[in-house]
Structures are given as C-alpha cells and as structure tokens.
CSV table of C-alpha atoms in Angstrom, one decimal:
chain,number,residue,atom,x,y,z
V,1,MET,CA,79.8,-7.7,52.9
V,2,SER,CA,76.8,-6.4,50.9
V,3,ILE,CA,73.3,-6.7,51.4
V,4,LEU,CA,73.4,-8.5,47.6
V,5,GLU,CA,75.8,-10.9,48.6
V,6,ILE,CA,74.5,-11.6,51.6
V,7,ALA,CA,71.0,-12.3,49.8
V,8,ALA,CA,72.3,-14.5,47.0
V,9,GLN,CA,74.0,-16.8,49.8
V,10,ASP,CA,70.9,-16.6,51.5
V,11,ARG,CA,69.3,-18.1,47.7
V,12,GLN,CA,72.2,-20.9,47.4
V,13,GLY,CA,71.4,-22.1,50.8
V,14,GLU,CA,67.7,-23.0,49.8
V,15,ASP,CA,68.4,-24.2,46.7
V,16,THR,CA,70.9,-26.6,48.2
V,17,GLY,CA,68.7,-27.7,51.0
V,18,ALA,CA,65.8,-28.3,48.1
V,19,VAL,CA,68.2,-30.7,46.3
V,20,SER,CA,68.9,-32.4,49.5
V,21,GLN,CA,65.3,-33.2,50.6
V,22,GLN,CA,64.4,-34.4,46.5
V,23,PRO,CA,66.3,-37.7,47.0
V,24,ALA,CA,64.5,-38.6,50.4
V,25,LYS,CA,61.2,-37.6,49.1
V,26,ASP,CA,62.4,-40.2,46.4
V,27,ILE,CA,63.2,-42.7,48.9
V,28,VAL,CA,59.8,-42.5,50.4
V,29,LYS,CA,57.8,-42.8,47.0
V,30,VAL,CA,59.9,-45.7,46.2
V,31,SER,CA,59.3,-47.5,49.7
V,32,ALA,CA,55.6,-47.1,49.5
V,33,SER,CA,55.1,-48.5,46.0
V,34,ARG,CA,57.3,-51.5,47.0
V,35,ARG,CA,55.2,-52.0,49.8
V,36,TRP,CA,51.8,-51.6,47.2
V,37,THR,CA,53.2,-53.8,45.1
V,38,SER,CA,54.1,-56.4,48.3
V,39,ARG,CA,50.6,-56.4,49.5
V,40,TYR,CA,48.8,-56.3,45.6
V,41,PRO,CA,50.8,-58.1,43.5
V,42,PRO,CA,50.2,-57.1,39.9
V,43,GLY,CA,49.2,-60.9,39.0
V,44,LEU,CA,46.5,-61.1,42.3
V,45,ILE,CA,44.9,-58.2,41.0
V,46,LEU,CA,44.8,-59.4,37.7
V,47,ALA,CA,43.6,-63.0,38.5
V,48,SER,CA,41.2,-61.0,40.9
V,49,ILE,CA,40.0,-59.0,37.7
V,50,ILE,CA,39.4,-62.4,36.1
V,51,LEU,CA,37.8,-64.1,38.4
V,52,LEU,CA,34.8,-61.2,39.0
V,53,ILE,CA,34.6,-61.1,34.8
V,54,VAL,CA,33.5,-64.6,35.3
V,55,VAL,CA,31.3,-64.7,38.0
V,56,SER,CA,29.6,-61.6,37.1
V,57,TRP,CA,28.8,-64.1,33.8
V,58,ALA,CA,27.6,-66.4,35.8
V,59,LEU,CA,25.2,-64.5,37.8
V,60,VAL,CA,23.5,-61.7,35.4
V,61,PRO,CA,24.9,-63.1,31.8
V,62,SER,CA,22.1,-60.8,30.0
V,63,VAL,CA,24.4,-58.2,30.9
V,64,PHE,CA,27.1,-58.9,28.9
V,65,THR,CA,25.7,-60.0,25.9
V,66,ALA,CA,22.5,-60.1,23.8
V,67,TYR,CA,22.7,-62.7,21.4
V,68,ASP,CA,21.0,-66.0,23.0
V,69,PRO,CA,23.0,-69.0,23.4
V,70,LEU,CA,20.8,-71.5,21.9
V,71,GLN,CA,19.5,-69.6,18.8
V,72,GLY,CA,21.4,-69.2,15.7
V,73,THR,CA,21.4,-67.7,12.7
V,74,PRO,CA,22.3,-70.4,10.1
V,75,SER,CA,23.0,-67.6,7.3
V,76,GLU,CA,25.9,-66.3,9.1
V,77,HIS,CA,27.7,-69.7,10.5
V,78,LEU,CA,31.2,-69.9,11.3
V,79,ARG,CA,31.8,-66.3,10.6
V,80,ALA,CA,35.3,-64.9,12.1
V,81,PRO,CA,35.6,-63.3,15.3
V,82,SER,CA,34.1,-59.2,14.1
V,83,LEU,CA,32.5,-56.2,16.0
V,84,SER,CA,29.2,-58.0,15.4
V,85,HIS,CA,30.5,-61.0,17.0
V,86,LEU,CA,33.0,-60.5,19.2
V,87,LEU,CA,34.1,-63.8,19.3
V,88,GLY,CA,32.6,-65.6,16.1
V,89,THR,CA,29.9,-67.8,15.3
V,90,ASP,CA,29.6,-71.6,15.2
V,91,SER,CA,28.4,-74.0,12.7
V,92,LEU,CA,24.9,-73.2,13.5
V,93,GLY,CA,25.5,-69.1,13.8
V,94,ARG,CA,25.3,-69.3,17.3
V,95,ASP,CA,27.5,-66.6,18.7
V,96,LEU,CA,30.4,-68.0,20.2
V,97,TYR,CA,30.8,-65.2,23.0
V,98,ALA,CA,27.1,-65.9,24.3
V,99,ARG,CA,27.8,-69.3,24.5
V,100,MET,CA,30.8,-68.8,26.4
V,101,VAL,CA,29.0,-66.3,29.1
V,102,TYR,CA,26.0,-68.5,29.5
V,103,GLY,CA,28.3,-71.5,29.9
V,104,ALA,CA,30.3,-69.9,33.0
V,105,VAL,CA,27.0,-70.9,35.1
V,106,HIS,CA,27.3,-74.5,34.1
V,107,SER,CA,31.0,-74.6,34.9
V,108,LEU,CA,31.4,-72.9,38.0
V,109,SER,CA,28.3,-74.1,39.6
V,110,GLY,CA,29.9,-78.0,38.5
V,111,ALA,CA,33.0,-77.3,40.1
V,112,LEU,CA,31.8,-75.6,43.2
V,113,ALA,CA,30.1,-78.7,43.8
V,114,ALA,CA,32.2,-80.8,43.3
V,115,VAL,CA,34.4,-78.8,45.6
V,116,ALA,CA,31.9,-79.0,47.9
V,117,ILE,CA,31.4,-83.0,48.3
V,118,GLY,CA,34.7,-83.1,48.4
V,119,LEU,CA,35.1,-80.5,51.5
V,120,VAL,CA,32.3,-82.4,53.3
V,121,VAL,CA,32.7,-86.2,52.8
V,122,GLY,CA,36.3,-85.3,53.0
V,123,SER,CA,36.2,-83.6,55.8
V,124,VAL,CA,33.8,-85.8,58.0
V,125,ILE,CA,35.7,-89.2,57.3
V,126,GLY,CA,39.4,-87.3,57.9
V,127,ILE,CA,37.9,-85.4,61.4
V,128,LEU,CA,36.7,-89.2,62.6
V,129,ALA,CA,40.4,-90.4,61.1
V,130,GLY,CA,42.2,-88.2,63.4
V,131,SER,CA,40.1,-87.6,66.2
V,132,ILE,CA,39.0,-91.5,66.8
V,133,GLY,CA,42.3,-93.1,65.7
V,134,ARG,CA,42.6,-96.9,66.5
V,135,TRP,CA,40.6,-98.9,64.3
V,136,VAL,CA,38.7,-96.6,62.8
V,137,ASP,CA,41.9,-94.5,61.6
V,138,ALA,CA,43.3,-97.4,59.9
V,139,ALA,CA,40.0,-98.5,58.4
V,140,LEU,CA,39.1,-94.9,57.3
V,141,MET,CA,42.6,-94.6,55.5
V,142,ARG,CA,42.7,-98.0,53.8
V,143,PHE,CA,39.3,-96.6,51.8
V,144,ILE,CA,41.0,-93.8,51.0
V,145,ASP,CA,44.1,-95.7,50.0
V,146,VAL,CA,42.0,-97.8,47.8
V,147,LEU,CA,40.7,-94.4,46.1
V,148,LEU,CA,44.1,-93.0,45.7
V,149,SER,CA,44.8,-96.3,43.7
V,150,ILE,CA,42.3,-95.6,40.8
V,151,PRO,CA,43.2,-93.0,38.3
V,152,VAL,CA,40.8,-89.8,38.6
V,153,LEU,CA,39.5,-90.1,34.9
V,154,LEU,CA,38.5,-93.6,35.2
V,155,LEU,CA,36.8,-93.3,38.7
V,156,SER,CA,35.2,-90.1,37.2
V,157,LEU,CA,33.7,-92.2,34.2
V,158,SER,CA,32.7,-95.1,36.6
V,159,VAL,CA,31.0,-93.3,38.6
V,160,ILE,CA,29.1,-91.0,35.9
V,161,ILE,CA,28.3,-94.4,33.9
V,162,LEU,CA,26.6,-95.7,37.5
V,163,LEU,CA,24.7,-92.0,37.8
V,164,GLY,CA,24.2,-91.2,34.3
V,165,PHE,CA,24.8,-88.3,32.2
V,166,GLY,CA,24.5,-84.7,32.9
V,167,THR,CA,25.9,-81.3,34.6
V,168,VAL,CA,24.8,-82.6,38.1
V,169,HIS,CA,25.9,-86.2,37.3
V,170,ALA,CA,29.2,-85.0,36.3
V,171,ALA,CA,29.9,-82.9,39.4
V,172,ILE,CA,29.4,-85.4,41.8
V,173,ALA,CA,31.6,-87.6,40.1
V,174,VAL,CA,34.4,-85.1,40.4
V,175,GLY,CA,33.5,-84.6,44.0
V,176,VAL,CA,34.1,-88.2,44.8
V,177,THR,CA,37.6,-88.3,43.2
V,178,SER,CA,38.5,-84.9,45.6
V,179,ILE,CA,37.3,-87.0,48.6
V,180,ALA,CA,40.1,-88.7,49.3
V,181,ASN,CA,42.8,-85.4,49.1
V,182,PHE,CA,40.2,-83.6,51.8
V,183,ALA,CA,40.2,-86.4,53.7
V,184,ARG,CA,44.1,-87.3,53.9
V,185,LEU,CA,44.3,-83.1,54.4
V,186,VAL,CA,41.9,-83.0,57.3
V,187,ARG,CA,43.1,-85.9,59.4
V,188,SER,CA,47.2,-84.7,59.5
V,189,GLU,CA,45.9,-81.1,60.4
V,190,VAL,CA,43.6,-82.6,63.4
V,191,LEU,CA,46.5,-85.0,64.5
V,192,SER,CA,48.4,-81.8,64.9
V,193,VAL,CA,45.8,-79.8,66.4
V,194,ARG,CA,45.2,-82.7,69.0
V,195,ARG,CA,48.5,-82.6,70.2
V,196,SER,CA,48.1,-78.8,71.1
V,197,GLU,CA,48.5,-77.7,74.9
V,198,TYR,CA,44.9,-75.8,74.3
V,199,VAL,CA,43.2,-79.3,73.4
V,200,GLU,CA,44.3,-81.1,75.7
V,201,ALA,CA,43.3,-77.9,78.6
V,202,ALA,CA,39.8,-78.5,77.5
V,203,PHE,CA,39.7,-82.2,77.8
V,204,GLY,CA,41.5,-81.8,80.9
V,205,SER,CA,38.9,-79.1,82.4
V,206,GLY,CA,35.8,-81.7,81.3
V,207,GLY,CA,35.1,-80.9,77.8
V,208,THR,CA,33.0,-83.8,76.1
V,209,PHE,CA,34.5,-85.4,72.8
V,210,ARG,CA,31.8,-83.8,70.4
V,211,SER,CA,32.4,-80.1,72.2
V,212,VAL,CA,36.2,-80.3,72.0
V,213,VAL,CA,36.0,-81.4,68.3
V,214,TRP,CA,33.5,-78.9,66.8
V,215,ARG,CA,35.0,-75.6,69.2
V,216,HIS,CA,38.7,-76.6,69.0
V,217,VAL,CA,40.0,-78.9,66.4
V,218,LEU,CA,37.4,-78.3,63.8
V,219,PRO,CA,38.0,-74.9,63.2
V,220,ASN,CA,42.1,-75.0,63.5
V,221,SER,CA,42.0,-77.7,61.1
V,222,MET,CA,40.5,-75.3,58.3
V,223,THR,CA,43.1,-72.8,58.2
V,224,THR,CA,44.9,-74.8,55.6
V,225,VAL,CA,42.1,-76.8,53.9
V,226,ILE,CA,40.1,-73.5,52.9
V,227,PRO,CA,42.8,-72.9,50.4
V,228,PHE,CA,43.1,-76.0,49.4
V,229,ALA,CA,39.6,-76.1,48.7
V,230,ALA,CA,40.1,-73.0,46.2
V,231,LEU,CA,42.7,-74.9,44.4
V,232,GLN,CA,40.9,-77.8,44.3
V,233,THR,CA,38.1,-75.4,42.4
V,234,GLY,CA,40.5,-75.0,39.1
V,235,TRP,CA,41.1,-78.7,39.2
V,236,ALA,CA,37.6,-79.2,39.2
V,237,ILE,CA,37.0,-76.8,36.1
V,238,LEU,CA,39.6,-79.0,34.2
V,239,GLN,CA,38.1,-82.2,35.0
V,240,LEU,CA,34.4,-81.0,33.4
V,241,SER,CA,36.1,-79.4,30.9
V,242,THR,CA,37.8,-82.8,30.5
V,243,LEU,CA,34.2,-84.9,31.1
V,244,GLY,CA,32.5,-82.7,28.8
V,245,PHE,CA,35.2,-82.8,25.9
V,246,LEU,CA,34.9,-86.8,26.0
V,247,GLY,CA,31.0,-86.0,26.1
V,248,TYR,CA,29.9,-87.6,29.5
V,249,GLY,CA,29.2,-83.5,31.1
V,250,ALA,CA,26.1,-81.5,29.9
V,251,PRO,CA,24.2,-82.4,26.6
V,252,PRO,CA,24.3,-80.2,23.6
V,253,PRO,CA,23.0,-77.7,23.1
V,254,THR,CA,24.1,-76.5,26.5
V,255,PRO,CA,27.2,-73.8,26.3
V,256,GLU,CA,29.3,-75.4,28.8
V,257,TRP,CA,33.4,-75.0,28.5
V,258,GLY,CA,34.4,-78.7,27.8
V,259,LEU,CA,31.5,-79.1,25.3
V,260,LEU,CA,32.6,-75.7,23.4
V,261,ILE,CA,36.1,-77.2,22.8
V,262,ALA,CA,34.5,-80.2,21.5
V,263,GLU,CA,32.2,-79.1,19.3
V,264,GLY,CA,34.8,-76.9,17.6
V,265,ARG,CA,37.7,-79.9,17.2
V,266,ASN,CA,36.0,-80.6,14.2
V,267,TYR,CA,36.4,-77.1,12.4
V,268,ILE,CA,39.9,-76.4,14.2
V,269,ALA,CA,41.4,-75.7,10.7
V,270,THR,CA,38.9,-73.4,9.1
V,271,ALA,CA,37.4,-72.0,12.0
V,272,TRP,CA,40.4,-72.0,14.8
V,273,TRP,CA,38.4,-69.4,17.2
V,274,LEU,CA,35.8,-72.2,18.4
V,275,THR,CA,38.3,-74.3,20.0
V,276,THR,CA,41.2,-71.5,21.1
V,277,ALA,CA,38.5,-68.6,22.6
V,278,PRO,CA,36.8,-71.3,24.9
V,279,GLY,CA,40.4,-73.3,25.5
V,280,ILE,CA,42.4,-69.6,26.7
V,281,LEU,CA,39.5,-69.0,29.2
V,282,VAL,CA,39.6,-72.4,31.4
V,283,VAL,CA,43.5,-71.9,31.4
V,284,LEU,CA,42.9,-68.3,32.4
V,285,VAL,CA,40.2,-68.9,35.0
V,286,VAL,CA,42.3,-71.9,36.3
V,287,VAL,CA,45.7,-70.3,36.3
V,288,SER,CA,43.4,-67.3,38.4
V,289,ILE,CA,42.2,-69.5,40.9
V,290,ASN,CA,45.1,-71.2,41.3
V,291,ARG,CA,46.7,-67.7,42.3
V,292,LEU,CA,44.1,-66.8,44.5
V,293,SER,CA,44.3,-69.7,46.4
V,294,GLN,CA,48.7,-69.3,46.5
V,295,SER,CA,47.8,-65.8,48.2
V,296,MET,CA,45.5,-67.1,50.6
V,297,ARG,CA,48.0,-69.9,51.9
V,298,ARG,CA,50.6,-66.6,52.1
V,299,VAL,CA,48.6,-64.5,54.2
V,300,GLN,CA,48.0,-67.6,56.2
V,301,ARG,CA,51.6,-68.5,57.0
C-alpha cells in the first residue's frame, strides 16, 4: 500500500469520527437547553420582567416619564397615541402613560397593605384556632364562616361606607375580605404540623406552648401561606381596581388604575385608549403575579 493510500484512509477515519461525535454534541446542547427552559420557563421570565417594570414605576416614576400626571394641556385633550404621548391623552390633556406610571404606587401599595392585613389577622386567627382547639377553634371558625357567607364586594363596600372613601380605607376593606381565606389556610397547616413527630418531641422535652408554636409550628406553617399571599396580591389589585372603578377608591385626580378605567369609559367610542391601556395593564400585572405564585408553589414541592 502506498503512502498516499494510507493518508487517504486516515483522513476518512477522522471524518467518520467527527461525524459520529457531532450528534453527541447536539444531544448535550438540547439537554442543556431543556434544563434551562424547565428551570426558567419563558412565561416566568416574562412575568418577572413585567413585575420588575411595574415595581420600578412605583419606586421611581419620574425616571420613566417627564410628564406631570395631574397637570395637562387643554389644547392636547383626547390625543391618540403618538411619539409625543405614547398612550395618548385624556379629556384634560394629561398624558395617559404618565398617569399609569404614577398610579402604580397607589395600586401596588394598596394591594400590599390589603394582603398584609389579611395575612397578619388571618394568621393569628388560624394559629389560635389550630393550636388551642376545642371551644376556641369552634368560636373562631364560626366567625370565619360568617365572613365567608358575605359576598366579597358587599363586605368591601360595607367597610368603606363605615370608614369613608380613599386608598387607605379601600385597602383596609379588601384586607378584611381576605382574612377568612388566610385563617382557614393557616388553621389547616397548623393542624397538620401539630401532628408531626418533632412538635410532639418539643412538647415532650419540656417546651412551652408559646415557644413550640413560635419556633416550630409557625415557621413550618408559613411555607404554603407565602405563595398564597402572592396570589392574593393579584386578587387585591383586582378588588382595588373594581372599587376604584365604582368610585369607592381613591378620589380624582389620583391616578389610580381602576379610576383611570372609570374616567375613560365615557369616551370609549372616541378615545378607546383611555380604558384599553390601563385595563391591559391590570390584566398583565395580575397574570404575572399569578404566574410567579405558581412558580413559588412548584419550588416548595
């Protein structure tokens, strides 16, 4: 065999080895991309970006717009979306995008306050009912059943009528309506944790009721409550927007999202953007929060 034939066979072997190694590299790339997609789904990434933008609006609104949300130019009223006004203007010539940006702090702070009220009060009721039991459990759960029997919107309106209008009072009203849900969830978690062996061992080793509840029952009961609180935040935004739309939330000219939708409903035939833009924003924020809550529950499982 000549030297040329031997060299040709060596090159052919190298080409065959390269072809055989290529599918293996492709498989490794595909598996790596699947692991990345399963760990960071595109929907979760998109939801996180939306929430990050909205939270940034609430913290530093002046960075995202140069317009005043309360002052408008009468000569530019009901302008359609353009480069100068990204989402158009309202009936008073105020930039709609600026009002949506500045309205984030009212909607988000109200929702967080409502969830905090429901979480704190509901957790206290649930812990007392699940830990003490007996007549305390029966009395507290009957009170929760009464709250659950009242329609949410009716209960919110009743609280607002007693307290008065405003963002703070609307947040308190929404928080009161969420107490029952938190209380039932915390009670069920406390009952399941109390039957655990480490809780019985803590009581058997001389632990007091307060110390066992604080060190063992409460931390292990909150693992399910935290994702539920995130889910309730989206629900609270919807409730606050509903109250604002009905006129029971923040008074004009506060740029609250529900109030923006209510102000634009009279011009829906001629200025569709006044209701469409804030309505889409509310839907995107609520869906993003729900997506984040689902991800938190999957991680805990």
